[in-house]
Amino acid sequence: MTDTVFILNGPNLNLLGVREPEIYGSETLDDLATRVEDKAKALGLEVEMRQSNHEGHLTDWLHEAQADGAKAVILNAGALTHTSLALYDAIKSIRTPVIEVHISNPAAREAYRHKSYVGMAAIGSIAGFGTYGYELALEAAAQL
């Protein structure tokens, strides 16, 4: 096992800072990457941060995390959280622990966001703390 944590971001997270800032904030994905890299370094971890709008990429990266011996995966699957049995199966298929993260709190939003296939397979979920949730997830990953 390595001290690398994969941070995987799903559809539309490339638009952080632009998309619905009243919900997701004004921080860009690049801003977030810089901040989580600093946090990871302080925790003695390395991060591999990626984003894709495609379910298959996220599935492949979950498999890659396992193959590379990653310490953990932090996954914000975006809207795929609520629809993707492929991500559920991928998480269940690997031994690498997966921590679900959401910037907003899906349970406090539209009813269709209340079901999380990712959350059903992940070891834990962090939601509703804005992008600070990624730092909380890194702290949790450091303890694994």
GROMACS .gro file of N, CA, C and O in nm, residues 7-75:
model
  276
    7ILE      N    1  -0.822   1.127  -0.562
    7ILE     CA    2  -0.938   1.214  -0.546
    7ILE      C    3  -1.003   1.224  -0.682
    7ILE      O    4  -0.947   1.282  -0.775
    8LEU      N    5  -1.120   1.162  -0.694
    8LEU     CA    6  -1.189   1.152  -0.822
    8LEU      C    7  -1.314   1.237  -0.821
    8LEU      O    8  -1.397   1.227  -0.729
    9ASN      N    9  -1.326   1.319  -0.922
    9ASN     CA   10  -1.438   1.412  -0.935
    9ASN      C   11  -1.515   1.382  -1.063
    9ASN      O   12  -1.456   1.367  -1.169
   10GLY      N   13  -1.646   1.375  -1.050
   10GLY     CA   14  -1.731   1.337  -1.162
   10GLY      C   15  -1.785   1.453  -1.243
   10GLY      O   16  -1.731   1.565  -1.240
   11PRO      N   17  -1.895   1.427  -1.313
   11PRO     CA   18  -1.951   1.522  -1.408
   11PRO      C   19  -1.976   1.661  -1.351
   11PRO      O   20  -2.026   1.675  -1.239
   12ASN      N   21  -1.939   1.758  -1.430
   12ASN     CA   22  -1.963   1.901  -1.406
   12ASN      C   23  -1.876   1.963  -1.297
   12ASN      O   24  -1.882   2.084  -1.276
   13LEU      N   25  -1.795   1.883  -1.229
   13LEU     CA   26  -1.709   1.941  -1.126
   13LEU      C   27  -1.594   2.020  -1.187
   13LEU      O   28  -1.533   2.102  -1.118
   14ASN      N   29  -1.571   2.004  -1.315
   14ASN     CA   30  -1.476   2.091  -1.385
   14ASN      C   31  -1.527   2.235  -1.391
   14ASN      O   32  -1.450   2.327  -1.415
   15LEU      N   33  -1.656   2.255  -1.362
   15LEU     CA   34  -1.717   2.388  -1.367
   15LEU      C   35  -1.727   2.453  -1.229
   15LEU      O   36  -1.796   2.555  -1.214
   16LEU      N   37  -1.659   2.397  -1.130
   16LEU     CA   38  -1.659   2.461  -0.999
   16LEU      C   39  -1.614   2.606  -1.013
   16LEU      O   40  -1.523   2.636  -1.088
   17GLY      N   41  -1.678   2.692  -0.937
   17GLY     CA   42  -1.648   2.835  -0.944
   17GLY      C   43  -1.736   2.908  -1.043
   17GLY      O   44  -1.750   3.030  -1.036
   18VAL      N   45  -1.796   2.834  -1.136
   18VAL     CA   46  -1.883   2.892  -1.238
   18VAL      C   47  -2.026   2.840  -1.221
   18VAL      O   48  -2.121   2.917  -1.225
   19ARG      N   49  -2.038   2.711  -1.201
   19ARG     CA   50  -2.169   2.646  -1.192
   19ARG      C   51  -2.234   2.672  -1.056
   19ARG      O   52  -2.178   2.637  -0.953
   20GLU      N   53  -2.350   2.732  -1.057
   20GLU     CA   54  -2.431   2.753  -0.937
   20GLU      C   55  -2.347   2.786  -0.813
   20GLU      O   56  -2.346   2.711  -0.716
   21PRO      N   57  -2.277   2.899  -0.816
   21PRO     CA   58  -2.189   2.932  -0.702
   21PRO      C   59  -2.264   2.946  -0.570
   21PRO      O   60  -2.204   2.928  -0.463
   22GLU      N   61  -2.394   2.972  -0.575
   22GLU     CA   62  -2.472   2.980  -0.450
   22GLU      C   63  -2.483   2.844  -0.383
   22GLU      O   64  -2.507   2.835  -0.262
   23ILE      N   65  -2.462   2.736  -0.458
   23ILE     CA   66  -2.464   2.600  -0.403
   23ILE      C   67  -2.322   2.546  -0.385
   23ILE      O   68  -2.288   2.490  -0.281
   24TYR      N   69  -2.238   2.565  -0.488
   24TYR     CA   70  -2.107   2.500  -0.492
   24TYR      C   71  -1.990   2.592  -0.459
   24TYR      O   72  -1.876   2.548  -0.453
   25GLY      N   73  -2.016   2.720  -0.441
   25GLY     CA   74  -1.912   2.814  -0.404
   25GLY      C   75  -1.839   2.872  -0.524
   25GLY      O   76  -1.867   2.839  -0.639
   26SER      N   77  -1.741   2.956  -0.496
   26SER     CA   78  -1.668   3.026  -0.602
   26SER      C   79  -1.529   2.968  -0.627
   26SER      O   80  -1.461   3.010  -0.719
   27GLU      N   81  -1.489   2.872  -0.548
   27GLU     CA   82  -1.357   2.810  -0.565
   27GLU      C   83  -1.356   2.722  -0.690
   27GLU      O   84  -1.450   2.645  -0.713
   28THR      N   85  -1.251   2.732  -0.770
   28THR     CA   86  -1.239   2.649  -0.890
   28THR      C   87  -1.180   2.513  -0.853
   28THR      O   88  -1.125   2.494  -0.744
   29LEU      N   89  -1.187   2.420  -0.946
   29LEU     CA   90  -1.127   2.288  -0.925
   29LEU      C   91  -0.976   2.301  -0.907
   29LEU      O   92  -0.917   2.230  -0.826
   30ASP      N   93  -0.913   2.391  -0.982
   30ASP     CA   94  -0.768   2.413  -0.965
   30ASP      C   95  -0.736   2.469  -0.827
   30ASP      O   96  -0.637   2.429  -0.765
   31ASP      N   97  -0.819   2.563  -0.779
   31ASP     CA   98  -0.801   2.615  -0.643
   31ASP      C   99  -0.811   2.502  -0.541
   31ASP      O  100  -0.730   2.491  -0.448
   32LEU      N  101  -0.912   2.418  -0.558
   32LEU     CA  102  -0.932   2.306  -0.468
   32LEU      C  103  -0.814   2.210  -0.473
   32LEU      O  104  -0.767   2.163  -0.369
   33ALA      N  105  -0.764   2.182  -0.592
   33ALA     CA  106  -0.649   2.091  -0.606
   33ALA      C  107  -0.529   2.143  -0.528
   33ALA      O  108  -0.461   2.066  -0.459
   34THR      N  109  -0.502   2.272  -0.538
   34THR     CA  110  -0.389   2.330  -0.466
   34THR      C  111  -0.408   2.314  -0.315
   34THR      O  112  -0.316   2.274  -0.243
   35ARG      N  113  -0.529   2.340  -0.269
   35ARG     CA  114  -0.557   2.332  -0.125
   35ARG      C  115  -0.547   2.189  -0.073
   35ARG      O  116  -0.488   2.163   0.032
   36VAL      N  117  -0.601   2.092  -0.147
   36VAL     CA  118  -0.595   1.954  -0.098
   36VAL      C  119  -0.454   1.897  -0.108
   36VAL      O  120  -0.415   1.814  -0.025
   37GLU      N  121  -0.378   1.941  -0.207
   37GLU     CA  122  -0.238   1.897  -0.213
   37GLU      C  123  -0.161   1.946  -0.091
   37GLU      O  124  -0.080   1.871  -0.033
   38ASP      N  125  -0.184   2.070  -0.050
   38ASP     CA  126  -0.119   2.123   0.071
   38ASP      C  127  -0.163   2.045   0.195
   38ASP      O  128  -0.080   2.011   0.280
   39LYS      N  129  -0.291   2.017   0.206
   39LYS     CA  130  -0.344   1.941   0.320
   39LYS      C  131  -0.285   1.801   0.321
   39LYS      O  132  -0.244   1.750   0.427
   40ALA      N  133  -0.281   1.737   0.206
   40ALA     CA  134  -0.226   1.601   0.197
   40ALA      C  135  -0.080   1.599   0.242
   40ALA      O  136  -0.039   1.510   0.319
   41LYS      N  137  -0.004   1.695   0.195
   41LYS     CA  138   0.137   1.703   0.232
   41LYS      C  139   0.152   1.715   0.384
   41LYS      O  140   0.236   1.648   0.444
   42ALA      N  141   0.069   1.798   0.446
   42ALA     CA  142   0.073   1.816   0.591
   42ALA      C  143   0.039   1.686   0.664
   42ALA      O  144   0.084   1.664   0.777
   43LEU      N  145  -0.039   1.599   0.600
   43LEU     CA  146  -0.079   1.471   0.659
   43LEU      C  147   0.015   1.357   0.621
   43LEU      O  148  -0.008   1.242   0.659
   44GLY      N  149   0.118   1.389   0.541
   44GLY     CA  150   0.211   1.286   0.496
   44GLY      C  151   0.156   1.200   0.384
   44GLY      O  152   0.200   1.086   0.365
   45LEU      N  153   0.063   1.254   0.309
   45LEU     CA  154   0.001   1.183   0.198
   45LEU      C  155   0.035   1.249   0.065
   45LEU      O  156   0.072   1.365   0.061
   46GLU      N  157   0.017   1.174  -0.041
   46GLU     CA  158   0.022   1.229  -0.176
   46GLU      C  159  -0.116   1.213  -0.236
   46GLU      O  160  -0.190   1.121  -0.200
   47VAL      N  161  -0.152   1.304  -0.325
   47VAL     CA  162  -0.282   1.292  -0.391
   47VAL      C  163  -0.265   1.282  -0.542
   47VAL      O  164  -0.173   1.337  -0.600
   48GLU      N  165  -0.358   1.210  -0.599
   48GLU     CA  166  -0.372   1.198  -0.744
   48GLU      C  167  -0.514   1.247  -0.772
   48GLU      O  168  -0.610   1.174  -0.750
   49MET      N  169  -0.527   1.374  -0.814
   49MET     CA  170  -0.659   1.434  -0.832
   49MET      C  171  -0.697   1.435  -0.980
   49MET      O  172  -0.618   1.479  -1.063
   50ARG      N  173  -0.818   1.385  -1.007
   50ARG     CA  174  -0.865   1.374  -1.145
   50ARG      C  175  -1.012   1.414  -1.153
   50ARG      O  176  -1.084   1.407  -1.055
   51GLN      N  177  -1.053   1.450  -1.275
   51GLN     CA  178  -1.193   1.484  -1.301
   51GLN      C  179  -1.231   1.431  -1.437
   51GLN      O  180  -1.154   1.439  -1.532
   52SER      N  181  -1.351   1.376  -1.446
   52SER     CA  182  -1.405   1.334  -1.575
   52SER      C  183  -1.556   1.349  -1.575
   52SER      O  184  -1.622   1.330  -1.473
   53ASN      N  185  -1.609   1.379  -1.692
   53ASN     CA  186  -1.753   1.383  -1.711
   53ASN      C  187  -1.808   1.248  -1.756
   53ASN      O  188  -1.926   1.237  -1.790
   54HIS      N  189  -1.723   1.143  -1.753
   54HIS     CA  190  -1.760   1.013  -1.808
   54HIS      C  191  -1.751   0.903  -1.702
   54HIS      O  192  -1.647   0.883  -1.640
   55GLU      N  193  -1.859   0.832  -1.688
   55GLU     CA  194  -1.870   0.726  -1.588
   55GLU      C  195  -1.761   0.620  -1.604
   55GLU      O  196  -1.705   0.572  -1.504
   56GLY      N  197  -1.730   0.584  -1.727
   56GLY     CA  198  -1.628   0.480  -1.751
   56GLY      C  199  -1.490   0.520  -1.702
   56GLY      O  200  -1.415   0.435  -1.653
   57HIS      N  201  -1.456   0.649  -1.715
   57HIS     CA  202  -1.327   0.695  -1.664
   57HIS      C  203  -1.321   0.678  -1.512
   57HIS      O  204  -1.219   0.631  -1.459
   58LEU      N  205  -1.427   0.716  -1.444
   58LEU     CA  206  -1.430   0.702  -1.299
   58LEU      C  207  -1.418   0.555  -1.258
   58LEU      O  208  -1.344   0.522  -1.164
   59THR      N  209  -1.486   0.468  -1.330
   59THR     CA  210  -1.477   0.324  -1.304
   59THR      C  211  -1.335   0.274  -1.324
   59THR      O  212  -1.279   0.204  -1.238
   60ASP      N  213  -1.274   0.312  -1.435
   60ASP     CA  214  -1.135   0.271  -1.462
   60ASP      C  215  -1.041   0.322  -1.354
   60ASP      O  216  -0.948   0.252  -1.312
   61TRP      N  217  -1.061   0.445  -1.308
   61TRP     CA  218  -0.973   0.503  -1.206
   61TRP      C  219  -0.990   0.435  -1.072
   61TRP      O  220  -0.893   0.422  -0.995
   62LEU      N  221  -1.111   0.391  -1.039
   62LEU     CA  222  -1.130   0.312  -0.917
   62LEU      C  223  -1.050   0.182  -0.926
   62LEU      O  224  -0.981   0.144  -0.831
   63HIS      N  225  -1.055   0.115  -1.041
   63HIS     CA  226  -0.977  -0.007  -1.061
   63HIS      C  227  -0.827   0.024  -1.051
   63HIS      O  228  -0.751  -0.054  -0.993
   64GLU      N  229  -0.785   0.135  -1.110
   64GLU     CA  230  -0.645   0.175  -1.108
   64GLU      C  231  -0.597   0.201  -0.964
   64GLU      O  232  -0.485   0.165  -0.928
   65ALA      N  233  -0.681   0.263  -0.884
   65ALA     CA  234  -0.645   0.288  -0.744
   65ALA      C  235  -0.613   0.156  -0.673
   65ALA      O  236  -0.515   0.146  -0.599
   66GLN      N  237  -0.696   0.057  -0.697
   66GLN     CA  238  -0.673  -0.076  -0.640
   66GLN      C  239  -0.542  -0.134  -0.692
   66GLN      O  240  -0.458  -0.181  -0.615
   67ALA      N  241  -0.522  -0.131  -0.823
   67ALA     CA  242  -0.402  -0.189  -0.885
   67ALA      C  243  -0.275  -0.119  -0.837
   67ALA      O  244  -0.171  -0.185  -0.822
   68ASP      N  245  -0.283   0.011  -0.812
   68ASP     CA  246  -0.166   0.088  -0.768
   68ASP      C  247  -0.144   0.081  -0.617
   68ASP      O  248  -0.047   0.138  -0.567
   69GLY      N  249  -0.233   0.016  -0.545
   69GLY     CA  250  -0.218   0.006  -0.401
   69GLY      C  251  -0.244   0.135  -0.327
   69GLY      O  252  -0.185   0.162  -0.222
   70ALA      N  253  -0.335   0.217  -0.380
   70ALA     CA  254  -0.367   0.344  -0.316
   70ALA      C  255  -0.419   0.321  -0.174
   70ALA      O  256  -0.485   0.220  -0.146
   71LYS      N  257  -0.391   0.415  -0.087
   71LYS     CA  258  -0.438   0.409   0.051
   71LYS      C  259  -0.590   0.423   0.058
   71LYS      O  260  -0.656   0.356   0.137
   72ALA      N  261  -0.646   0.511  -0.026
   72ALA     CA  262  -0.791   0.535  -0.026
   72ALA      C  263  -0.828   0.610  -0.153
   72ALA      O  264  -0.741   0.662  -0.224
   73VAL      N  265  -0.958   0.618  -0.176
   73VAL     CA  266  -1.014   0.700  -0.283
   73VAL      C  267  -1.116   0.794  -0.219
   73VAL      O  268  -1.199   0.750  -0.138
   74ILE      N  269  -1.108   0.920  -0.254
   74ILE     CA  270  -1.211   1.018  -0.220
   74ILE      C  271  -1.287   1.042  -0.349
   74ILE      O  272  -1.228   1.080  -0.450
   75LEU      N  273  -1.417   1.017  -0.347
   75LEU     CA  274  -1.497   1.021  -0.469
   75LEU      C  275  -1.615   1.117  -0.455
   75LEU      O  276  -1.700   1.098  -0.369
   0.00000   0.00000   0.00000
